[in-house]
Amino acid sequence: MQIIIDASINTLQKTNVLLRELSDMHLCDNSTPPYFSSIGSHIRHILDFYDCIFSQNNNIVDLTLRKRDKNAENNCNVALQYLESIISQLKKLEYKDDMELIVVDDLGTGKIEIKYTMSSLLAQANSHTIHHYAIINYILQGLNLPINDDTFGYNPTTPRNITMNQ
């Protein structure tokens, strides 16, 4: 379904903007409590999820086989190249909405196989990206780095103009 691909590309473009504004030092800074993770580790994690989709073998997507390339976590240019590769693959992706996949994942009790469609997996990847953007937004605030996107890290279904204590 083209709308899911377009939504994924649109969401991932926020990474492009972010990487062009960050220094390598900020990308790998893991000083923000309570989890002490870096922006780069979250960006790499997001891109690894998509990479697993494109690395499928016989309609089996193994989400436990992520690349985890530290260079993509620590170097904005490497991360940008990885991002551009993922977006390029998304733009070329053709599939039927009901294309079935087996996704291998570990939900905390060991590896399991889960039936998916390509559409549902891409929709999950997009939501997963937004979830990590929320964490990145928290890290940006901890590092005192502003981002000029008031939708960054918010799901499109999140109500707007909510005041505190409501």
Tab-separated table of N, CA and C in Angstrom:
chain	number	residue	atom	x	y	z
A	1	MET	N	0.859	-1.170	0.000
A	1	MET	CA	0.000	0.000	0.000
A	1	MET	C	0.906	1.234	0.000
A	2	GLN	N	0.781	2.025	-1.032
A	2	GLN	CA	1.672	3.166	-1.220
A	2	GLN	C	1.574	4.188	-0.083
A	3	ILE	N	0.412	4.331	0.502
A	3	ILE	CA	0.258	5.321	1.574
A	3	ILE	C	1.133	4.972	2.787
A	4	ILE	N	1.336	3.682	3.047
A	4	ILE	CA	2.186	3.275	4.169
A	4	ILE	C	3.644	3.580	3.858
A	5	ILE	N	4.050	3.322	2.627
A	5	ILE	CA	5.418	3.648	2.216
A	5	ILE	C	5.637	5.154	2.290
A	6	ASP	N	4.690	5.923	1.777
A	6	ASP	CA	4.813	7.387	1.813
A	6	ASP	C	4.892	7.903	3.248
A	7	ALA	N	4.077	7.334	4.135
A	7	ALA	CA	4.107	7.750	5.544
A	7	ALA	C	5.462	7.425	6.170
A	8	SER	N	6.002	6.265	5.847
A	8	SER	CA	7.311	5.876	6.389
A	8	SER	C	8.404	6.816	5.907
A	9	ILE	N	8.383	7.121	4.617
A	9	ILE	CA	9.384	8.042	4.065
A	9	ILE	C	9.246	9.413	4.713
A	10	ASN	N	8.026	9.894	4.840
A	10	ASN	CA	7.778	11.196	5.464
A	10	ASN	C	8.299	11.216	6.905
A	11	THR	N	8.043	10.162	7.641
A	11	THR	CA	8.521	10.081	9.022
A	11	THR	C	10.044	10.033	9.060
A	12	LEU	N	10.646	9.218	8.207
A	12	LEU	CA	12.107	9.089	8.196
A	12	LEU	C	12.806	10.373	7.768
A	13	GLN	N	12.136	11.219	6.980
A	13	GLN	CA	12.750	12.486	6.559
A	13	GLN	C	13.075	13.365	7.765
A	14	LYS	N	12.376	13.173	8.856
A	14	LYS	CA	12.683	13.932	10.075
A	14	LYS	C	14.085	13.582	10.582
A	15	THR	N	14.505	12.343	10.352
A	15	THR	CA	15.866	11.932	10.713
A	15	THR	C	16.879	12.688	9.877
A	16	ASN	N	16.570	12.866	8.604
A	16	ASN	CA	17.452	13.606	7.697
A	16	ASN	C	17.685	15.019	8.224
A	17	VAL	N	16.612	15.697	8.571
A	17	VAL	CA	16.711	17.066	9.091
A	17	VAL	C	17.540	17.078	10.375
A	18	LEU	N	17.260	16.153	11.262
A	18	LEU	CA	17.962	16.087	12.543
A	18	LEU	C	19.457	15.843	12.351
A	19	LEU	N	19.806	14.881	11.511
A	19	LEU	CA	21.221	14.550	11.310
A	19	LEU	C	22.003	15.699	10.689
A	20	ARG	N	21.350	16.512	9.895
A	20	ARG	CA	22.025	17.649	9.264
A	20	ARG	C	22.249	18.801	10.253
A	21	GLU	N	21.515	18.784	11.367
A	21	GLU	CA	21.663	19.839	12.374
A	21	GLU	C	22.579	19.429	13.530
A	22	LEU	N	22.799	18.138	13.707
A	22	LEU	CA	23.587	17.648	14.842
A	22	LEU	C	25.068	17.542	14.504
A	23	SER	N	25.881	17.642	15.529
A	23	SER	CA	27.304	17.317	15.391
A	23	SER	C	27.478	15.846	15.771
A	24	ASP	N	28.602	15.270	15.369
A	24	ASP	CA	28.900	13.894	15.774
A	24	ASP	C	28.956	13.786	17.297
A	25	MET	N	29.452	14.823	17.948
A	25	MET	CA	29.547	14.826	19.403
A	25	MET	C	28.157	14.693	20.034
A	26	HIS	N	27.181	15.441	19.512
A	26	HIS	CA	25.828	15.359	20.056
A	26	HIS	C	25.160	14.035	19.686
A	27	LEU	N	25.470	13.525	18.501
A	27	LEU	CA	24.876	12.265	18.049
A	27	LEU	C	25.185	11.123	19.018
A	28	CYS	N	26.398	11.091	19.529
A	28	CYS	CA	26.797	9.960	20.383
A	28	CYS	C	26.811	10.296	21.877
A	29	ASP	N	26.350	11.476	22.256
A	29	ASP	CA	26.309	11.866	23.670
A	29	ASP	C	25.256	11.026	24.406
A	30	ASN	N	25.693	10.262	25.378
A	30	ASN	CA	24.770	9.410	26.138
A	30	ASN	C	24.692	9.826	27.611
A	31	SER	N	24.720	11.124	27.852
A	31	SER	CA	24.755	11.636	29.227
A	31	SER	C	23.379	11.940	29.820
A	32	THR	N	22.300	11.765	29.054
A	32	THR	CA	20.968	12.117	29.545
A	32	THR	C	20.347	10.959	30.324
A	33	PRO	N	20.051	11.192	31.633
A	33	PRO	CA	19.401	10.144	32.423
A	33	PRO	C	17.916	10.041	32.044
A	34	PRO	N	17.238	8.990	32.379
A	34	PRO	CA	17.690	7.900	33.227
A	34	PRO	C	18.288	6.719	32.449
A	35	TYR	N	18.223	6.725	31.118
A	35	TYR	CA	18.657	5.543	30.362
A	35	TYR	C	20.052	5.676	29.762
A	36	PHE	N	20.548	6.902	29.671
A	36	PHE	CA	21.899	7.160	29.179
A	36	PHE	C	22.141	6.539	27.799
A	37	SER	N	21.159	6.729	26.921
A	37	SER	CA	21.310	6.292	25.532
A	37	SER	C	21.552	7.527	24.672
A	38	SER	N	22.078	7.314	23.498
A	38	SER	CA	22.389	8.441	22.619
A	38	SER	C	21.354	8.564	21.505
A	39	ILE	N	21.293	9.741	20.924
A	39	ILE	CA	20.442	9.966	19.758
A	39	ILE	C	20.856	8.994	18.655
A	40	GLY	N	22.158	8.846	18.470
A	40	GLY	CA	22.668	7.955	17.430
A	40	GLY	C	22.247	6.514	17.613
A	41	SER	N	22.212	6.050	18.860
A	41	SER	CA	21.801	4.655	19.088
A	41	SER	C	20.339	4.453	18.704
A	42	HIS	N	19.510	5.457	18.934
A	42	HIS	CA	18.097	5.349	18.559
A	42	HIS	C	17.921	5.439	17.048
A	43	ILE	N	18.659	6.325	16.401
A	43	ILE	CA	18.574	6.426	14.940
A	43	ILE	C	19.047	5.122	14.301
A	44	ARG	N	20.172	4.610	14.767
A	44	ARG	CA	20.668	3.341	14.228
A	44	ARG	C	19.652	2.227	14.434
A	45	HIS	N	19.041	2.183	15.600
A	45	HIS	CA	18.042	1.164	15.917
A	45	HIS	C	16.841	1.259	14.970
A	46	ILE	N	16.370	2.465	14.712
A	46	ILE	CA	15.263	2.692	13.774
A	46	ILE	C	15.623	2.148	12.395
A	47	LEU	N	16.787	2.535	11.910
A	47	LEU	CA	17.201	2.145	10.562
A	47	LEU	C	17.454	0.643	10.474
A	48	ASP	N	17.969	0.051	11.545
A	48	ASP	CA	18.176	-1.399	11.566
A	48	ASP	C	16.858	-2.151	11.406
A	49	PHE	N	15.792	-1.638	11.990
A	49	PHE	CA	14.479	-2.278	11.870
A	49	PHE	C	14.089	-2.352	10.396
A	50	TYR	N	14.203	-1.213	9.697
A	50	TYR	CA	13.882	-1.202	8.266
A	50	TYR	C	14.836	-2.099	7.486
A	51	ASP	N	16.105	-2.079	7.839
A	51	ASP	CA	17.085	-2.909	7.139
A	51	ASP	C	16.718	-4.389	7.248
A	52	CYS	N	16.222	-4.805	8.391
A	52	CYS	CA	15.783	-6.197	8.548
A	52	CYS	C	14.658	-6.532	7.571
A	53	ILE	N	13.763	-5.588	7.341
A	53	ILE	CA	12.674	-5.810	6.385
A	53	ILE	C	13.248	-6.061	4.996
A	54	PHE	N	14.234	-5.259	4.616
A	54	PHE	CA	14.807	-5.389	3.281
A	54	PHE	C	15.772	-6.562	3.174
A	55	SER	N	16.181	-7.118	4.287
A	55	SER	CA	17.096	-8.263	4.289
A	55	SER	C	16.342	-9.584	4.411
A	56	GLN	N	15.036	-9.538	4.202
A	56	GLN	CA	14.233	-10.752	4.346
A	56	GLN	C	14.728	-11.846	3.406
A	57	ASN	N	14.507	-13.062	3.844
A	57	ASN	CA	14.898	-14.224	3.066
A	57	ASN	C	13.707	-15.169	3.018
A	58	ASN	N	13.190	-15.429	1.825
A	58	ASN	CA	12.028	-16.312	1.661
A	58	ASN	C	10.841	-15.850	2.505
A	59	ASN	N	10.603	-14.537	2.500
A	59	ASN	CA	9.492	-13.930	3.245
A	59	ASN	C	9.603	-14.125	4.756
A	60	ILE	N	10.826	-14.286	5.238
A	60	ILE	CA	11.084	-14.342	6.680
A	60	ILE	C	11.915	-13.118	7.042
A	61	VAL	N	11.390	-12.309	7.958
A	61	VAL	CA	12.081	-11.109	8.438
A	61	VAL	C	12.509	-11.381	9.872
A	62	ASP	N	13.803	-11.389	10.106
A	62	ASP	CA	14.317	-11.666	11.449
A	62	ASP	C	14.761	-10.353	12.096
A	63	LEU	N	13.934	-9.848	12.995
A	63	LEU	CA	14.225	-8.577	13.665
A	63	LEU	C	15.315	-8.713	14.724
A	64	THR	N	15.750	-9.930	15.001
A	64	THR	CA	16.837	-10.115	15.969
A	64	THR	C	18.208	-10.054	15.299
A	65	LEU	N	18.237	-9.970	13.986
A	65	LEU	CA	19.509	-9.931	13.247
A	65	LEU	C	19.835	-8.520	12.776
A	66	ARG	N	19.816	-7.584	13.693
A	66	ARG	CA	20.111	-6.191	13.330
A	66	ARG	C	21.611	-5.991	13.176
A	67	LYS	N	21.993	-5.051	12.309
A	67	LYS	CA	23.415	-4.783	12.044
A	67	LYS	C	24.142	-4.225	13.263
A	68	ARG	N	23.516	-3.284	13.923
A	68	ARG	CA	24.100	-2.617	15.097
A	68	ARG	C	25.475	-2.015	14.800
A	69	ASP	N	25.568	-1.314	13.682
A	69	ASP	CA	26.820	-0.679	13.254
A	69	ASP	C	27.080	0.566	14.096
A	70	LYS	N	28.106	0.506	14.931
A	70	LYS	CA	28.441	1.634	15.817
A	70	LYS	C	28.781	2.896	15.024
A	71	ASN	N	29.297	2.747	13.807
A	71	ASN	CA	29.611	3.934	12.999
A	71	ASN	C	28.358	4.747	12.699
A	72	ALA	N	27.228	4.073	12.505
A	72	ALA	CA	25.967	4.779	12.249
A	72	ALA	C	25.462	5.492	13.502
A	73	GLU	N	25.917	5.061	14.670
A	73	GLU	CA	25.539	5.706	15.930
A	73	GLU	C	26.391	6.926	16.234
A	74	ASN	N	27.606	6.946	15.716
A	74	ASN	CA	28.588	7.952	16.128
A	74	ASN	C	28.972	8.960	15.059
A	75	ASN	N	28.532	8.756	13.828
A	75	ASN	CA	28.951	9.610	12.729
A	75	ASN	C	27.727	10.021	11.915
A	76	CYS	N	27.439	11.309	11.898
A	76	CYS	CA	26.250	11.811	11.199
A	76	CYS	C	26.267	11.452	9.714
A	77	ASN	N	27.434	11.525	9.078
A	77	ASN	CA	27.508	11.208	7.650
A	77	ASN	C	27.214	9.739	7.377
A	78	VAL	N	27.722	8.850	8.218
A	78	VAL	CA	27.437	7.419	8.066
A	78	VAL	C	25.946	7.169	8.290
A	79	ALA	N	25.379	7.801	9.306
A	79	ALA	CA	23.948	7.656	9.585
A	79	ALA	C	23.113	8.184	8.423
A	80	LEU	N	23.522	9.309	7.839
A	80	LEU	CA	22.807	9.854	6.676
A	80	LEU	C	22.856	8.894	5.493
A	81	GLN	N	24.002	8.289	5.258
A	81	GLN	CA	24.112	7.317	4.163
A	81	GLN	C	23.204	6.114	4.407
A	82	TYR	N	23.167	5.645	5.641
A	82	TYR	CA	22.301	4.523	6.014
A	82	TYR	C	20.838	4.915	5.800
A	83	LEU	N	20.471	6.106	6.255
A	83	LEU	CA	19.117	6.619	6.075
A	83	LEU	C	18.757	6.699	4.597
A	84	GLU	N	19.635	7.276	3.791
A	84	GLU	CA	19.367	7.420	2.358
A	84	GLU	C	19.201	6.062	1.691
A	85	SER	N	19.956	5.076	2.138
A	85	SER	CA	19.821	3.719	1.613
A	85	SER	C	18.445	3.141	1.939
A	86	ILE	N	17.994	3.338	3.164
A	86	ILE	CA	16.679	2.835	3.588
A	86	ILE	C	15.572	3.529	2.804
A	87	ILE	N	15.634	4.847	2.681
A	87	ILE	CA	14.606	5.587	1.941
A	87	ILE	C	14.597	5.159	0.477
A	88	SER	N	15.756	4.976	-0.109
A	88	SER	CA	15.851	4.524	-1.499
A	88	SER	C	15.179	3.161	-1.675
A	89	GLN	N	15.413	2.259	-0.737
A	89	GLN	CA	14.783	0.938	-0.810
A	89	GLN	C	13.272	1.032	-0.620
A	90	LEU	N	12.831	1.917	0.253
A	90	LEU	CA	11.386	2.116	0.427
A	90	LEU	C	10.748	2.624	-0.860
A	91	LYS	N	11.415	3.556	-1.531
A	91	LYS	CA	10.870	4.117	-2.772
A	91	LYS	C	10.735	3.063	-3.867
A	92	LYS	N	11.598	2.056	-3.852
A	92	LYS	CA	11.578	1.005	-4.873
A	92	LYS	C	10.698	-0.184	-4.486
A	93	LEU	N	10.249	-0.205	-3.245
A	93	LEU	CA	9.530	-1.367	-2.732
A	93	LEU	C	8.180	-1.535	-3.426
A	94	GLU	N	7.961	-2.732	-3.922
A	94	GLU	CA	6.667	-3.088	-4.500
A	94	GLU	C	6.202	-4.362	-3.816
A	95	TYR	N	4.972	-4.378	-3.400
A	95	TYR	CA	4.426	-5.561	-2.746
A	95	TYR	C	2.916	-5.500	-2.814
A	96	LYS	N	2.291	-6.634	-2.619
A	96	LYS	CA	0.837	-6.701	-2.522
A	96	LYS	C	0.464	-6.514	-1.058
A	97	ASP	N	-0.637	-5.808	-0.835
A	97	ASP	CA	-1.052	-5.499	0.539
A	97	ASP	C	-1.149	-6.737	1.423
A	98	ASP	N	-1.552	-7.847	0.827
A	98	ASP	CA	-1.747	-9.053	1.625
A	98	ASP	C	-0.533	-9.991	1.596
A	99	MET	N	0.617	-9.472	1.134
A	99	MET	CA	1.832	-10.291	1.105
A	99	MET	C	2.160	-10.747	2.525
A	100	GLU	N	2.182	-12.057	2.717
A	100	GLU	CA	2.412	-12.598	4.053
A	100	GLU	C	3.892	-12.791	4.330
A	101	LEU	N	4.254	-12.532	5.574
A	101	LEU	CA	5.622	-12.690	6.053
A	101	LEU	C	5.593	-13.442	7.371
A	102	ILE	N	6.714	-14.030	7.686
A	102	ILE	CA	6.944	-14.537	9.039
A	102	ILE	C	7.993	-13.614	9.646
A	103	VAL	N	7.677	-13.016	10.779
A	103	VAL	CA	8.608	-12.138	11.478
A	103	VAL	C	9.143	-12.890	12.692
A	104	VAL	N	10.459	-12.947	12.777
A	104	VAL	CA	11.120	-13.553	13.933
A	104	VAL	C	11.493	-12.411	14.870
A	105	ASP	N	11.076	-12.523	16.124
A	105	ASP	CA	11.375	-11.486	17.107
A	105	ASP	C	11.542	-12.146	18.471
A	106	ASP	N	12.066	-11.395	19.390
A	106	ASP	CA	12.185	-11.849	20.773
A	106	ASP	C	11.442	-10.835	21.631
A	107	LEU	N	10.317	-11.259	22.174
A	107	LEU	CA	9.486	-10.371	22.985
A	107	LEU	C	9.825	-10.470	24.467
A	108	GLY	N	10.940	-11.126	24.773
A	108	GLY	CA	11.391	-11.237	26.156
A	108	GLY	C	11.429	-12.660	26.671
A	109	THR	N	10.910	-13.592	25.889
A	109	THR	CA	10.905	-14.995	26.319
A	109	THR	C	11.595	-15.909	25.311
A	110	GLY	N	12.412	-15.334	24.453
A	110	GLY	CA	13.085	-16.105	23.412
A	110	GLY	C	12.476	-15.815	22.051
A	111	LYS	N	13.147	-16.276	21.028
A	111	LYS	CA	12.690	-16.019	19.660
A	111	LYS	C	11.372	-16.731	19.376
A	112	ILE	N	10.503	-15.996	18.691
A	112	ILE	CA	9.236	-16.567	18.237
A	112	ILE	C	9.004	-16.135	16.798
A	113	GLU	N	8.121	-16.859	16.110
A	113	GLU	CA	7.717	-16.510	14.756
A	113	GLU	C	6.288	-15.993	14.797
A	114	ILE	N	6.067	-14.864	14.124
A	114	ILE	CA	4.767	-14.202	14.138
A	114	ILE	C	4.336	-13.967	12.699
A	115	LYS	N	3.075	-14.264	12.387
A	115	LYS	CA	2.552	-14.004	11.046
A	115	LYS	C	2.232	-12.521	10.901
A	116	TYR	N	2.664	-11.953	9.801
A	116	TYR	CA	2.437	-10.545	9.479
A	116	TYR	C	2.064	-10.444	8.014
A	117	THR	N	1.632	-9.256	7.628
A	117	THR	CA	1.631	-8.868	6.224
A	117	THR	C	2.693	-7.789	6.079
A	118	MET	N	3.129	-7.560	4.853
A	118	MET	CA	4.111	-6.497	4.633
A	118	MET	C	3.537	-5.156	5.087
A	119	SER	N	2.262	-4.922	4.820
A	119	SER	CA	1.636	-3.659	5.237
A	119	SER	C	1.683	-3.491	6.752
A	120	SER	N	1.359	-4.545	7.486
A	120	SER	CA	1.352	-4.421	8.950
A	120	SER	C	2.765	-4.226	9.494
A	121	LEU	N	3.755	-4.858	8.868
A	121	LEU	CA	5.131	-4.691	9.334
A	121	LEU	C	5.638	-3.281	9.056
A	122	LEU	N	5.318	-2.739	7.889
A	122	LEU	CA	5.728	-1.361	7.579
A	122	LEU	C	5.022	-0.359	8.489
A	123	ALA	N	3.749	-0.610	8.792
A	123	ALA	CA	3.030	0.272	9.718
A	123	ALA	C	3.668	0.205	11.105
A	124	GLN	N	4.068	-0.998	11.539
A	124	GLN	CA	4.749	-1.133	12.829
A	124	GLN	C	6.081	-0.401	12.809
A	125	ALA	N	6.822	-0.507	11.704
A	125	ALA	CA	8.115	0.178	11.595
A	125	ALA	C	7.931	1.684	11.726
A	126	ASN	N	6.876	2.218	11.124
A	126	ASN	CA	6.622	3.659	11.207
A	126	ASN	C	6.280	4.073	12.641
A	127	SER	N	5.418	3.315	13.300
A	127	SER	CA	5.073	3.621	14.697
A	127	SER	C	6.290	3.470	15.605
A	128	HIS	N	7.096	2.466	15.339
A	128	HIS	CA	8.332	2.234	16.089
A	128	HIS	C	9.260	3.438	15.952
A	129	THR	N	9.345	3.984	14.740
A	129	THR	CA	10.178	5.165	14.488
A	129	THR	C	9.692	6.349	15.313
A	130	ILE	N	8.395	6.596	15.292
A	130	ILE	CA	7.830	7.725	16.039
A	130	ILE	C	8.082	7.552	17.537
A	131	HIS	N	7.942	6.336	18.027
A	131	HIS	CA	8.219	6.041	19.443
A	131	HIS	C	9.665	6.421	19.790
A	132	HIS	N	10.596	6.054	18.935
A	132	HIS	CA	11.997	6.396	19.208
A	132	HIS	C	12.253	7.889	19.030
A	133	TYR	N	11.509	8.540	18.151
A	133	TYR	CA	11.623	9.999	18.040
A	133	TYR	C	11.237	10.665	19.354
A	134	ALA	N	10.239	10.127	20.048
A	134	ALA	CA	9.849	10.699	21.345
A	134	ALA	C	11.011	10.606	22.334
A	135	ILE	N	11.714	9.486	22.313
A	135	ILE	CA	12.871	9.327	23.199
A	135	ILE	C	13.985	10.278	22.775
A	136	ILE	N	14.209	10.385	21.466
A	136	ILE	CA	15.224	11.312	20.956
A	136	ILE	C	14.883	12.737	21.368
A	137	ASN	N	13.611	13.103	21.300
A	137	ASN	CA	13.176	14.442	21.699
A	137	ASN	C	13.519	14.686	23.170
A	138	TYR	N	13.310	13.676	23.999
A	138	TYR	CA	13.655	13.773	25.419
A	138	TYR	C	15.162	13.991	25.580
A	139	ILE	N	15.956	13.243	24.827
A	139	ILE	CA	17.417	13.392	24.890
A	139	ILE	C	17.826	14.786	24.421
A	140	LEU	N	17.206	15.263	23.339
A	140	LEU	CA	17.513	16.612	22.842
A	140	LEU	C	17.268	17.655	23.925
A	141	GLN	N	16.157	17.523	24.642
A	141	GLN	CA	15.876	18.467	25.728
A	141	GLN	C	16.921	18.343	26.825
A	142	GLY	N	17.333	17.116	27.143
A	142	GLY	CA	18.363	16.904	28.157
A	142	GLY	C	19.702	17.509	27.768
A	143	LEU	N	19.971	17.552	26.464
A	143	LEU	CA	21.218	18.142	25.961
A	143	LEU	C	21.067	19.633	25.666
A	144	ASN	N	19.861	20.150	25.919
A	144	ASN	CA	19.562	21.564	25.669
A	144	ASN	C	19.717	21.924	24.188
A	145	LEU	N	19.269	21.012	23.328
A	145	LEU	CA	19.318	21.223	21.884
A	145	LEU	C	17.892	21.348	21.358
A	146	PRO	N	17.535	22.509	20.846
A	146	PRO	CA	16.170	22.683	20.347
A	146	PRO	C	15.971	21.973	19.009
A	147	ILE	N	14.748	21.557	18.759
A	147	ILE	CA	14.384	21.030	17.447
A	147	ILE	C	13.191	21.844	16.962
A	148	ASN	N	13.261	22.282	15.745
A	148	ASN	CA	12.213	23.151	15.196
A	148	ASN	C	11.131	22.337	14.506
A	149	ASP	N	10.561	21.396	15.233
A	149	ASP	CA	9.484	20.561	14.710
A	149	ASP	C	8.621	20.146	15.888
A	150	ASP	N	7.484	20.793	16.051
A	150	ASP	CA	6.645	20.494	17.213
A	150	ASP	C	5.862	19.194	17.057
A	151	THR	N	6.045	18.489	15.935
A	151	THR	CA	5.418	17.178	15.767
A	151	THR	C	6.412	16.038	15.975
A	152	PHE	N	7.681	16.365	16.203
A	152	PHE	CA	8.720	15.343	16.336
A	152	PHE	C	8.474	14.496	17.576
A	153	GLY	N	8.284	13.210	17.374
A	153	GLY	CA	8.055	12.294	18.483
A	153	GLY	C	6.601	12.143	18.878
A	154	TYR	N	5.713	12.784	18.147
A	154	TYR	CA	4.287	12.664	18.429
A	154	TYR	C	3.617	11.846	17.338
A	155	ASN	N	2.824	10.879	17.744
A	155	ASN	CA	2.038	10.107	16.800
A	155	ASN	C	0.991	11.032	16.183
A	156	PRO	N	0.683	10.868	14.898
A	156	PRO	CA	-0.328	11.732	14.275
A	156	PRO	C	-1.686	11.698	14.973
A	157	THR	N	-1.974	10.642	15.729
A	157	THR	CA	-3.258	10.565	16.429
A	157	THR	C	-3.240	11.248	17.792
A	158	THR	N	-2.079	11.750	18.208
A	158	THR	CA	-1.986	12.436	19.494
A	158	THR	C	-2.774	13.739	19.443
A	159	PRO	N	-3.709	13.937	20.382
A	159	PRO	CA	-4.462	15.196	20.387
A	159	PRO	C	-3.533	16.396	20.554
A	160	ARG	N	-3.856	17.476	19.907
A	160	ARG	CA	-3.059	18.707	19.979
A	160	ARG	C	-3.658	19.669	20.995
A	161	ASN	N	-2.844	20.607	21.419
A	161	ASN	CA	-3.268	21.678	22.326
A	161	ASN	C	-3.777	21.158	23.664
A	162	ILE	N	-3.139	20.126	24.169
A	162	ILE	CA	-3.490	19.609	25.492
A	162	ILE	C	-2.693	20.386	26.530
A	163	THR	N	-3.378	20.841	27.566
A	163	THR	CA	-2.679	21.549	28.635
A	163	THR	C	-2.359	20.575	29.760
A	164	MET	N	-1.409	20.932	30.581
A	164	MET	CA	-1.034	20.092	31.716
A	164	MET	C	-2.211	19.964	32.675
A	165	ASN	N	-2.255	18.868	33.401
A	165	ASN	CA	-3.271	18.584	34.422
A	165	ASN	C	-4.667	18.457	33.848
A	166	GLN	N	-4.771	18.082	32.610
A	166	GLN	CA	-6.101	17.920	32.018
A	166	GLN	C	-6.547	16.500	32.080
